[in-house]
Amino acid sequence: MMWPFYLMALVAIVSTVRVVTNTNPVHALLSLIVSLLAVAGLFLIVGAPFAGALEVIVYAGAIMVLFVFVVMMLNLGEQTVAQERKWLTSSAWAYPALMSFLIGLILVWVLKSDYVQPSMVMGTEMVGPKAVGQSLFTQYLLLVEVAAMLLLASLVAAFHLGKREPGAEEEQQ
């Protein structure tokens, strides 16, 4: 009865590989959304519905909306409009639609089955929000702080890499 876990893991791996290998940012974002949803499904299957819900709300929801807005803001003019029309064909949407359909089938099957059965859940107990909070802020406090510092450093680096000097736009033209 482990086939839903392995199928969801396969969807996550294939989608993540497509994110890295895709040169078109819009297609990479679509594959990233599918990958994040598959990871949320994995959390649900292993008995951590709270982590799965956070994955959908925080990453597949908020972070992906931010990425889509950044891609939209990078519009470089009329030349990119024709290129985007060429990129956004039905074949570009076929892969993410197929993978999302597979994720939906697995989640419907898991939710309709006897979910609390020990053969379905890999762990021995369900992990709730209280247990997650206690683990993060007691046992793993140092790791949480290190992750926060890495995120801050990457934000500062992205700001400085993307910053343009005044008058740099005139030099490019």
mmCIF file of C-alpha atoms in Angstrom:
data_model
loop_
_atom_site.group_PDB
_atom_site.id
_atom_site.type_symbol
_atom_site.label_atom_id
_atom_site.label_comp_id
_atom_site.label_asym_id
_atom_site.label_seq_id
_atom_site.Cartn_x
_atom_site.Cartn_y
_atom_site.Cartn_z
ATOM 1 C CA MET A 1 0.000 0.000 0.000
ATOM 2 C CA MET A 2 2.977 2.300 -0.421
ATOM 3 C CA TRP A 3 2.253 3.108 -4.067
ATOM 4 C CA PRO A 4 0.659 6.544 -3.371
ATOM 5 C CA PHE A 5 3.801 7.658 -1.546
ATOM 6 C CA TYR A 6 6.118 6.465 -4.302
ATOM 7 C CA LEU A 7 3.966 7.912 -7.083
ATOM 8 C CA MET A 8 3.778 11.283 -5.308
ATOM 9 C CA ALA A 9 7.557 11.172 -4.741
ATOM 10 C CA LEU A 10 8.101 10.432 -8.436
ATOM 11 C CA VAL A 11 5.926 13.411 -9.409
ATOM 12 C CA ALA A 12 7.912 15.631 -7.015
ATOM 13 C CA ILE A 13 11.278 14.452 -8.365
ATOM 14 C CA VAL A 14 10.330 14.763 -12.040
ATOM 15 C CA SER A 15 8.795 18.201 -11.483
ATOM 16 C CA THR A 16 11.848 19.424 -9.603
ATOM 17 C CA VAL A 17 14.156 18.222 -12.373
ATOM 18 C CA ARG A 18 11.987 20.107 -14.870
ATOM 19 C CA VAL A 19 12.296 23.251 -12.736
ATOM 20 C CA VAL A 20 16.080 23.095 -12.892
ATOM 21 C CA THR A 21 16.383 22.126 -16.556
ATOM 22 C CA ASN A 22 13.722 24.428 -18.010
ATOM 23 C CA THR A 23 15.021 27.616 -19.622
ATOM 24 C CA ASN A 24 11.631 29.314 -19.797
ATOM 25 C CA PRO A 25 10.861 30.934 -16.418
ATOM 26 C CA VAL A 26 7.089 30.556 -16.769
ATOM 27 C CA HIS A 27 7.372 26.822 -17.469
ATOM 28 C CA ALA A 28 9.822 26.450 -14.591
ATOM 29 C CA LEU A 29 7.342 28.169 -12.253
ATOM 30 C CA LEU A 30 4.543 25.847 -13.347
ATOM 31 C CA SER A 31 6.737 22.839 -12.638
ATOM 32 C CA LEU A 32 7.726 24.322 -9.274
ATOM 33 C CA ILE A 33 4.078 24.672 -8.289
ATOM 34 C CA VAL A 34 3.492 21.017 -9.167
ATOM 35 C CA SER A 35 6.592 20.016 -7.211
ATOM 36 C CA LEU A 36 5.478 21.942 -4.110
ATOM 37 C CA LEU A 37 2.004 20.421 -4.285
ATOM 38 C CA ALA A 38 3.529 16.945 -4.552
ATOM 39 C CA VAL A 39 5.658 17.587 -1.462
ATOM 40 C CA ALA A 40 2.517 18.722 0.374
ATOM 41 C CA GLY A 41 0.878 15.459 -0.653
ATOM 42 C CA LEU A 42 3.878 13.549 0.690
ATOM 43 C CA PHE A 43 3.489 15.295 4.041
ATOM 44 C CA LEU A 44 -0.173 14.334 4.081
ATOM 45 C CA ILE A 45 0.582 10.700 3.276
ATOM 46 C CA VAL A 46 3.253 10.309 5.966
ATOM 47 C CA GLY A 47 0.940 11.637 8.656
ATOM 48 C CA ALA A 48 1.828 15.316 8.918
ATOM 49 C CA PRO A 49 -1.265 17.133 7.641
ATOM 50 C CA PHE A 50 -0.249 20.369 9.377
ATOM 51 C CA ALA A 51 3.071 20.456 7.501
ATOM 52 C CA GLY A 52 1.225 19.661 4.261
ATOM 53 C CA ALA A 53 -1.212 22.513 4.824
ATOM 54 C CA LEU A 54 1.661 24.897 5.584
ATOM 55 C CA GLU A 55 3.402 23.761 2.401
ATOM 56 C CA VAL A 56 0.341 24.623 0.321
ATOM 57 C CA ILE A 57 -0.431 27.910 2.072
ATOM 58 C CA VAL A 58 3.084 29.304 2.419
ATOM 59 C CA TYR A 59 5.037 27.898 -0.505
ATOM 60 C CA ALA A 60 2.557 26.920 -3.206
ATOM 61 C CA GLY A 61 0.416 29.930 -2.333
ATOM 62 C CA ALA A 62 2.315 32.978 -1.157
ATOM 63 C CA ILE A 63 5.821 32.330 -2.476
ATOM 64 C CA MET A 64 4.630 31.246 -5.910
ATOM 65 C CA VAL A 65 2.420 34.335 -6.242
ATOM 66 C CA LEU A 66 5.503 36.420 -5.465
ATOM 67 C CA PHE A 67 7.529 34.577 -8.130
ATOM 68 C CA VAL A 68 4.778 35.030 -10.712
ATOM 69 C CA PHE A 69 4.634 38.772 -9.979
ATOM 70 C CA VAL A 70 8.411 39.045 -10.370
ATOM 71 C CA VAL A 71 8.270 37.277 -13.732
ATOM 72 C CA MET A 72 5.433 39.572 -14.804
ATOM 73 C CA MET A 73 7.410 42.653 -13.728
ATOM 74 C CA LEU A 74 10.395 41.562 -15.803
ATOM 75 C CA ASN A 75 8.453 42.231 -18.988
ATOM 76 C CA LEU A 76 10.954 43.749 -21.384
ATOM 77 C CA GLY A 77 8.611 45.194 -24.021
ATOM 78 C CA GLU A 78 6.788 44.250 -27.195
ATOM 79 C CA GLN A 79 9.441 41.734 -28.203
ATOM 80 C CA THR A 80 8.641 39.540 -25.194
ATOM 81 C CA VAL A 81 4.879 39.594 -25.836
ATOM 82 C CA ALA A 82 5.313 37.691 -29.110
ATOM 83 C CA GLN A 83 7.774 35.337 -27.452
ATOM 84 C CA GLU A 84 5.368 34.648 -24.562
ATOM 85 C CA ARG A 85 2.532 33.865 -26.995
ATOM 86 C CA LYS A 86 4.799 31.354 -28.713
ATOM 87 C CA TRP A 87 5.814 29.791 -25.361
ATOM 88 C CA LEU A 88 2.343 29.509 -23.861
ATOM 89 C CA THR A 89 0.921 26.882 -26.175
ATOM 90 C CA SER A 90 -1.240 23.998 -25.029
ATOM 91 C CA SER A 91 1.781 21.705 -25.005
ATOM 92 C CA ALA A 92 3.410 23.941 -22.383
ATOM 93 C CA TRP A 93 0.463 23.390 -20.048
ATOM 94 C CA ALA A 94 0.069 19.660 -20.751
ATOM 95 C CA TYR A 95 2.813 18.459 -18.390
ATOM 96 C CA PRO A 96 1.789 20.501 -15.321
ATOM 97 C CA ALA A 97 -1.854 19.606 -15.940
ATOM 98 C CA LEU A 98 -1.058 15.881 -16.150
ATOM 99 C CA MET A 99 1.090 15.942 -12.998
ATOM 100 C CA SER A 100 -1.564 17.934 -11.110
ATOM 101 C CA PHE A 101 -4.174 15.409 -12.203
ATOM 102 C CA LEU A 102 -2.001 12.575 -10.837
ATOM 103 C CA ILE A 103 -1.582 14.453 -7.544
ATOM 104 C CA GLY A 104 -5.335 14.980 -7.352
ATOM 105 C CA LEU A 105 -6.066 11.299 -7.970
ATOM 106 C CA ILE A 106 -3.634 10.223 -5.274
ATOM 107 C CA LEU A 107 -4.986 12.697 -2.737
ATOM 108 C CA VAL A 108 -8.593 11.708 -3.437
ATOM 109 C CA TRP A 109 -7.674 8.046 -3.024
ATOM 110 C CA VAL A 110 -5.792 8.720 0.222
ATOM 111 C CA LEU A 111 -8.568 10.864 1.683
ATOM 112 C CA LYS A 112 -11.327 8.402 0.747
ATOM 113 C CA SER A 113 -9.455 5.450 2.235
ATOM 114 C CA ASP A 114 -9.218 4.703 5.940
ATOM 115 C CA TYR A 115 -6.611 7.374 6.605
ATOM 116 C CA VAL A 116 -5.832 6.591 10.249
ATOM 117 C CA GLN A 117 -5.001 2.982 9.481
ATOM 118 C CA PRO A 118 -1.376 2.210 10.493
ATOM 119 C CA SER A 119 -0.677 0.639 7.096
ATOM 120 C CA MET A 120 -1.513 3.952 5.407
ATOM 121 C CA VAL A 121 0.427 6.302 7.664
ATOM 122 C CA MET A 122 4.167 5.762 7.737
ATOM 123 C CA GLY A 123 4.665 7.289 11.163
ATOM 124 C CA THR A 124 3.128 5.919 14.323
ATOM 125 C CA GLU A 125 1.226 9.084 15.180
ATOM 126 C CA MET A 126 -0.152 12.234 13.611
ATOM 127 C CA VAL A 127 2.028 15.316 13.961
ATOM 128 C CA GLY A 128 0.074 18.383 15.037
ATOM 129 C CA PRO A 129 0.924 22.088 15.171
ATOM 130 C CA LYS A 130 1.834 21.987 18.873
ATOM 131 C CA ALA A 131 4.406 19.225 18.347
ATOM 132 C CA VAL A 132 5.898 21.073 15.362
ATOM 133 C CA GLY A 133 6.216 24.300 17.368
ATOM 134 C CA GLN A 134 7.742 22.570 20.356
ATOM 135 C CA SER A 135 10.303 20.788 18.174
ATOM 136 C CA LEU A 136 11.228 23.906 16.225
ATOM 137 C CA PHE A 137 11.690 26.168 19.222
ATOM 138 C CA THR A 138 13.321 23.739 21.656
ATOM 139 C CA GLN A 139 15.264 20.946 20.002
ATOM 140 C CA TYR A 140 15.911 22.671 16.654
ATOM 141 C CA LEU A 141 16.134 26.323 17.743
ATOM 142 C CA LEU A 142 19.699 26.785 16.506
ATOM 143 C CA LEU A 143 18.810 25.370 13.066
ATOM 144 C CA VAL A 144 15.802 27.699 12.806
ATOM 145 C CA GLU A 145 18.028 30.687 13.602
ATOM 146 C CA VAL A 146 20.665 29.581 11.061
ATOM 147 C CA ALA A 147 17.970 29.179 8.388
ATOM 148 C CA ALA A 148 16.654 32.674 9.180
ATOM 149 C CA MET A 149 20.146 34.156 8.844
ATOM 150 C CA LEU A 150 20.680 32.365 5.508
ATOM 151 C CA LEU A 151 17.375 33.715 4.197
ATOM 152 C CA LEU A 152 18.321 37.231 5.313
ATOM 153 C CA ALA A 153 21.745 36.936 3.650
ATOM 154 C CA SER A 154 20.176 35.722 0.402
ATOM 155 C CA LEU A 155 17.684 38.605 0.471
ATOM 156 C CA VAL A 156 20.475 41.166 0.913
ATOM 157 C CA ALA A 157 22.544 39.503 -1.827
ATOM 158 C CA ALA A 158 19.585 39.477 -4.235
ATOM 159 C CA PHE A 159 18.960 43.157 -3.534
ATOM 160 C CA HIS A 160 22.569 44.123 -4.234
ATOM 161 C CA LEU A 161 22.818 41.937 -7.337
ATOM 162 C CA GLY A 162 19.609 43.349 -8.785
ATOM 163 C CA LYS A 163 20.282 46.982 -7.900
ATOM 164 C CA ARG A 164 21.065 49.287 -10.789
ATOM 165 C CA GLU A 165 23.149 52.386 -10.452
ATOM 166 C CA PRO A 166 21.481 55.707 -11.329
ATOM 167 C CA GLY A 167 22.130 56.409 -14.979
ATOM 168 C CA ALA A 168 22.888 52.770 -15.825
ATOM 169 C CA GLU A 169 19.716 52.545 -17.908
ATOM 170 C CA GLU A 170 20.916 55.408 -20.149
ATOM 171 C CA GLU A 171 24.262 53.660 -20.743
ATOM 172 C CA GLN A 172 22.561 50.456 -21.912
ATOM 173 C CA GLN A 173 20.612 52.220 -24.663
#
